[in-house]
Tab-separated table of C-alpha atoms in Angstrom:
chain	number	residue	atom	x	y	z
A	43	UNK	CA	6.351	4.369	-19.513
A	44	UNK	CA	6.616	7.798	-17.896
A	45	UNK	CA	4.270	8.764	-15.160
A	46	UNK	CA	3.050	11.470	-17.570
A	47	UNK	CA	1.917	8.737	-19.589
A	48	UNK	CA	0.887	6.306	-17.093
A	49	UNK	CA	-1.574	9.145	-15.981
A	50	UNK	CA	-2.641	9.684	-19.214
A	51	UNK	CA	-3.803	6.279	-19.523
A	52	UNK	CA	-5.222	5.835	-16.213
A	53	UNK	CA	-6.826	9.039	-15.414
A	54	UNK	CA	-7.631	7.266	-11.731
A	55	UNK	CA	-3.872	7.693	-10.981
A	56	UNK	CA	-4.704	11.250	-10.661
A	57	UNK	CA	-6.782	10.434	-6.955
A	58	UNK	CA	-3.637	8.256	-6.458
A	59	UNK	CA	-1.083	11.168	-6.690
A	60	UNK	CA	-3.283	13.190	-5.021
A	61	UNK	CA	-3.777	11.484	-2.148
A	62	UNK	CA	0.093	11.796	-1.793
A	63	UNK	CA	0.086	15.562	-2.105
A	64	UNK	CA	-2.620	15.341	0.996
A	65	UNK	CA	-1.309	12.612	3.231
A	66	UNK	CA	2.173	14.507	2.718
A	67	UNK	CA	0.910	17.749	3.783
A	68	UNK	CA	-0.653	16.247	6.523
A	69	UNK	CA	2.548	14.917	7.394
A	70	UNK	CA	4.747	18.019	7.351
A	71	UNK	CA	1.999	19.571	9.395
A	72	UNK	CA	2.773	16.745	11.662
A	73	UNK	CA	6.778	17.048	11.760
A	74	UNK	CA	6.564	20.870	12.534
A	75	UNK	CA	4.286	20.832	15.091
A	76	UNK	CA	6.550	17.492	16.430
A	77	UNK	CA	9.587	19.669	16.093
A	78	UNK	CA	7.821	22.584	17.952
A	79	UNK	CA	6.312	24.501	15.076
A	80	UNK	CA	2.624	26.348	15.807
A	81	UNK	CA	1.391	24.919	12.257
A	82	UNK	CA	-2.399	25.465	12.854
A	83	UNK	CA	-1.966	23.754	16.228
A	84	UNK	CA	-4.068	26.178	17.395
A	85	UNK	CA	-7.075	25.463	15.231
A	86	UNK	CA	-7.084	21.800	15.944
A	87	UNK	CA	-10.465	20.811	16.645
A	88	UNK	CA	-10.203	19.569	20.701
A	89	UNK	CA	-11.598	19.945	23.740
A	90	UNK	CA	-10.092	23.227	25.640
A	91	UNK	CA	-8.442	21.086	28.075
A	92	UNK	CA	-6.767	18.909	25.683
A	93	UNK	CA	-6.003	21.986	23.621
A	94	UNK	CA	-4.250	23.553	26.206
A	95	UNK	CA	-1.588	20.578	26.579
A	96	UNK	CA	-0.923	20.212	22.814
A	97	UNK	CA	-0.310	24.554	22.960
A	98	UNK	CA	2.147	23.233	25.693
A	99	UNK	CA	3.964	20.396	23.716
A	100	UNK	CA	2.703	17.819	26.152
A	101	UNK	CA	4.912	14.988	25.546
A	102	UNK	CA	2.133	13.137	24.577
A	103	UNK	CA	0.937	15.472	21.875
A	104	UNK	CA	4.403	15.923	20.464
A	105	UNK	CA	5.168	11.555	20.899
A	106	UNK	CA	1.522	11.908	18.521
A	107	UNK	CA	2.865	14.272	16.322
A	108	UNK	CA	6.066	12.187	15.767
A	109	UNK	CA	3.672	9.104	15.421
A	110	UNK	CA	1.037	10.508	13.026
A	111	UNK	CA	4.372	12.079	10.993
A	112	UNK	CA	5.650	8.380	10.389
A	113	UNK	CA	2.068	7.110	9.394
A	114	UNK	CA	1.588	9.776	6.513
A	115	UNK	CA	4.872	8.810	5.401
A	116	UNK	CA	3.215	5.662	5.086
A	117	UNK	CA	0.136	6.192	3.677
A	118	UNK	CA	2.193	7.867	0.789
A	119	UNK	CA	3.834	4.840	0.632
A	120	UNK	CA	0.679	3.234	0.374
A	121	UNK	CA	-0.885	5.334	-2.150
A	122	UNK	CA	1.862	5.367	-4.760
A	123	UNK	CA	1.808	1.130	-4.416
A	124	UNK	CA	-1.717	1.454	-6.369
A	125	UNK	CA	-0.447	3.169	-9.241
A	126	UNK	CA	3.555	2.404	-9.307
A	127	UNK	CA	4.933	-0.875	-10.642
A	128	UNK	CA	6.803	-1.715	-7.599
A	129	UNK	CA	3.441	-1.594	-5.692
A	130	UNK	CA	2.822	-4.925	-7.301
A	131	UNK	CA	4.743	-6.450	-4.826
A	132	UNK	CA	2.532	-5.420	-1.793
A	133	UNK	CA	-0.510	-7.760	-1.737
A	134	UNK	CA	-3.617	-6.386	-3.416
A	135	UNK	CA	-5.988	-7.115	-0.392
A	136	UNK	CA	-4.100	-5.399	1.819
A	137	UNK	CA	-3.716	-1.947	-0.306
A	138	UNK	CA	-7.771	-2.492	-0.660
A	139	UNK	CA	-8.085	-2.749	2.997
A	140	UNK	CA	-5.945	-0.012	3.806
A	141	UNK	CA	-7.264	2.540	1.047
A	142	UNK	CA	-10.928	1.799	1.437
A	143	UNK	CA	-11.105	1.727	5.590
A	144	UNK	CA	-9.075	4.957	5.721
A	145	UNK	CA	-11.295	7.069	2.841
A	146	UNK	CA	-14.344	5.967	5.099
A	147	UNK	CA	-12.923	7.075	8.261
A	148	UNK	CA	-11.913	10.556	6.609
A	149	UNK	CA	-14.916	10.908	5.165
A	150	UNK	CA	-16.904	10.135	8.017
A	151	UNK	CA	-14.668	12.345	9.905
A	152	UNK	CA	-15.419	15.170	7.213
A	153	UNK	CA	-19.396	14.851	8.101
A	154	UNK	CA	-19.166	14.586	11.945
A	155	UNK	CA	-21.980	12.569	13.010
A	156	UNK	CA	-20.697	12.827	16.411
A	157	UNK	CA	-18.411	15.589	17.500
A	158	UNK	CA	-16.128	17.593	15.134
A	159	UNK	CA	-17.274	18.056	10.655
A	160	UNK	CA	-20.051	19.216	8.941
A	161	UNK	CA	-22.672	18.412	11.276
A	162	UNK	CA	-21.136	18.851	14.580
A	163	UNK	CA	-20.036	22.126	13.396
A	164	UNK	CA	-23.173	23.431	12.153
A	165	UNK	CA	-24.682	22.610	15.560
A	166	UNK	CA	-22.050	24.477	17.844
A	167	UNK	CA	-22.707	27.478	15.408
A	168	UNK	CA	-26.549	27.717	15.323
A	169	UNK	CA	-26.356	26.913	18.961
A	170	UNK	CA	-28.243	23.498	18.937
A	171	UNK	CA	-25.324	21.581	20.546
A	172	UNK	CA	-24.574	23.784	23.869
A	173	UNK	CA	-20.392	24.259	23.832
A	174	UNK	CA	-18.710	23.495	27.204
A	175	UNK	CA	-19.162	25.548	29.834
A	176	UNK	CA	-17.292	28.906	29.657
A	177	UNK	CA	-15.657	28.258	26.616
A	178	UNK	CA	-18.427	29.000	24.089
A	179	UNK	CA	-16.447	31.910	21.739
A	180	UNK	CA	-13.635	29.432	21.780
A	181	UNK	CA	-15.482	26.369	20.940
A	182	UNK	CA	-17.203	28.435	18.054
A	183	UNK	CA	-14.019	29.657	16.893
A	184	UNK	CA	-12.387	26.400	16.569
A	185	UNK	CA	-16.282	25.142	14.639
A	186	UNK	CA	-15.338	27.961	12.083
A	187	UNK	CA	-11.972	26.957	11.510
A	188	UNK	CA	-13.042	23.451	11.258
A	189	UNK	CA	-15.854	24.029	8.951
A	190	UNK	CA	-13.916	25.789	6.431
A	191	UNK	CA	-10.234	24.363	6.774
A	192	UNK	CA	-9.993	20.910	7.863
A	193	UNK	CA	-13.743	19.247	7.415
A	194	UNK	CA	-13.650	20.233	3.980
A	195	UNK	CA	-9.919	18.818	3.823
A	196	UNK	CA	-10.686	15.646	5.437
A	197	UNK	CA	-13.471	15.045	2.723
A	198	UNK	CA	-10.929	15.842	0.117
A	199	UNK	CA	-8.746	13.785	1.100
A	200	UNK	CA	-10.875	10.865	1.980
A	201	UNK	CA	-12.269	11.470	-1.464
A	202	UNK	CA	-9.172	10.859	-2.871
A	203	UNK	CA	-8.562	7.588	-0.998
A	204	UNK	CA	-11.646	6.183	-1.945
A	205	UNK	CA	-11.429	6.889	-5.487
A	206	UNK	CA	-7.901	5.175	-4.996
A	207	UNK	CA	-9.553	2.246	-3.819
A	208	UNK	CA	-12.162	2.436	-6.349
A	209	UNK	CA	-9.665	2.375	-9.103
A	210	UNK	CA	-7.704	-0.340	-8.093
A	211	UNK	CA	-11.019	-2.501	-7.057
A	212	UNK	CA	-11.890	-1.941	-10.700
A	213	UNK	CA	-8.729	-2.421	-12.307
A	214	UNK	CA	-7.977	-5.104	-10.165
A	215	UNK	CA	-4.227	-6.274	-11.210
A	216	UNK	CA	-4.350	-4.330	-14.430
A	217	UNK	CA	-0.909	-3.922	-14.341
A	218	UNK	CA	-0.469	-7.339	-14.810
A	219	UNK	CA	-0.988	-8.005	-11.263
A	220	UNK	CA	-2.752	-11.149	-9.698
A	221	UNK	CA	-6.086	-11.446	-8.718
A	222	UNK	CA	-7.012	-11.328	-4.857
């Protein structure tokens, strides 16, 4: 069966596949800043002093960069085992695991409870939650450009994961896969 049809069929598949289109975004995001590209390294969400060694290519930040590049390649990896038939080989409770625990964190991310999303946003803009010292415009600036770029991403994306996970916990081996 084609993945045309396969989709068809499975209308879920759709979160699958786009979870790919996200997690490989991220990822080439990831490689170009690791191979010394700017790629909206300048509107990552971090404190200023951590921001100014990742606008320096710390060798930490660009080791991180290499790292989080080789874990998107995985979680692609990951999210086409849900819906393609040679993902019936990788053990069901560990593509559960993986898919559910990383929507949450993305989502949770998304919100901001503490720090960076939704809510820690809105409170560095309406001034509830003071900004460090002498870096207010900055610290707004970078609330902005998380508000509207990558909180609303990371809640796509974790979207997409969970909805992942939610298909497969329904479907459970409906490929003719075995039961956890």
């Amino acid at each position: 069966m084609t993945v045309a049809a396969r989709i068809r069929r499975e209308p879920f598949a759709y979160a699958a596949y786009g979870t790919c289109v996200c997690t490989a975004a991220y990822g080439l995001m990831k490689l170009a800043q690791a191979l010394g590209a700017n790629a909206l390294a300048d509107k990552d969400p971090l404190p200023p002093d951590l921001r100014q060694r990742l606008l320096a290519r710390d060798p930490l930040f660009v080791t991180a960069h290499w790292i989080m590049f080789a874990v998107a390649v995985v979680g692609v990896l990951v999210a086409l085992a849900t819906v393609r038939p040679w993902g019936e080989r990788v053990p069901r409770r560990i593509l559960l695991a993986v898919t559910w625990t990383v929507g949450g964190f993305m989502v949770l991310r998304a919100f901001g409870p503490v720090g960076y999303g939704f809510v820690g946003d809105t409170l560095v803009l309406t001034g509830l939650q003071p900004p460090p010292g002498g870096h207010t415009e900055l610290a707004r600036e970078l609330a902005r450009w998380d508000l509207l770029l990558w909180s609303p991403f990371f809640l796509v994306w974790g979207l997409l994961w969970t909805a992942t996970a939610w298909h497969l916990t329904r479907t459970g081996r409906g490929r003719g896969r075995r039961p956890a």
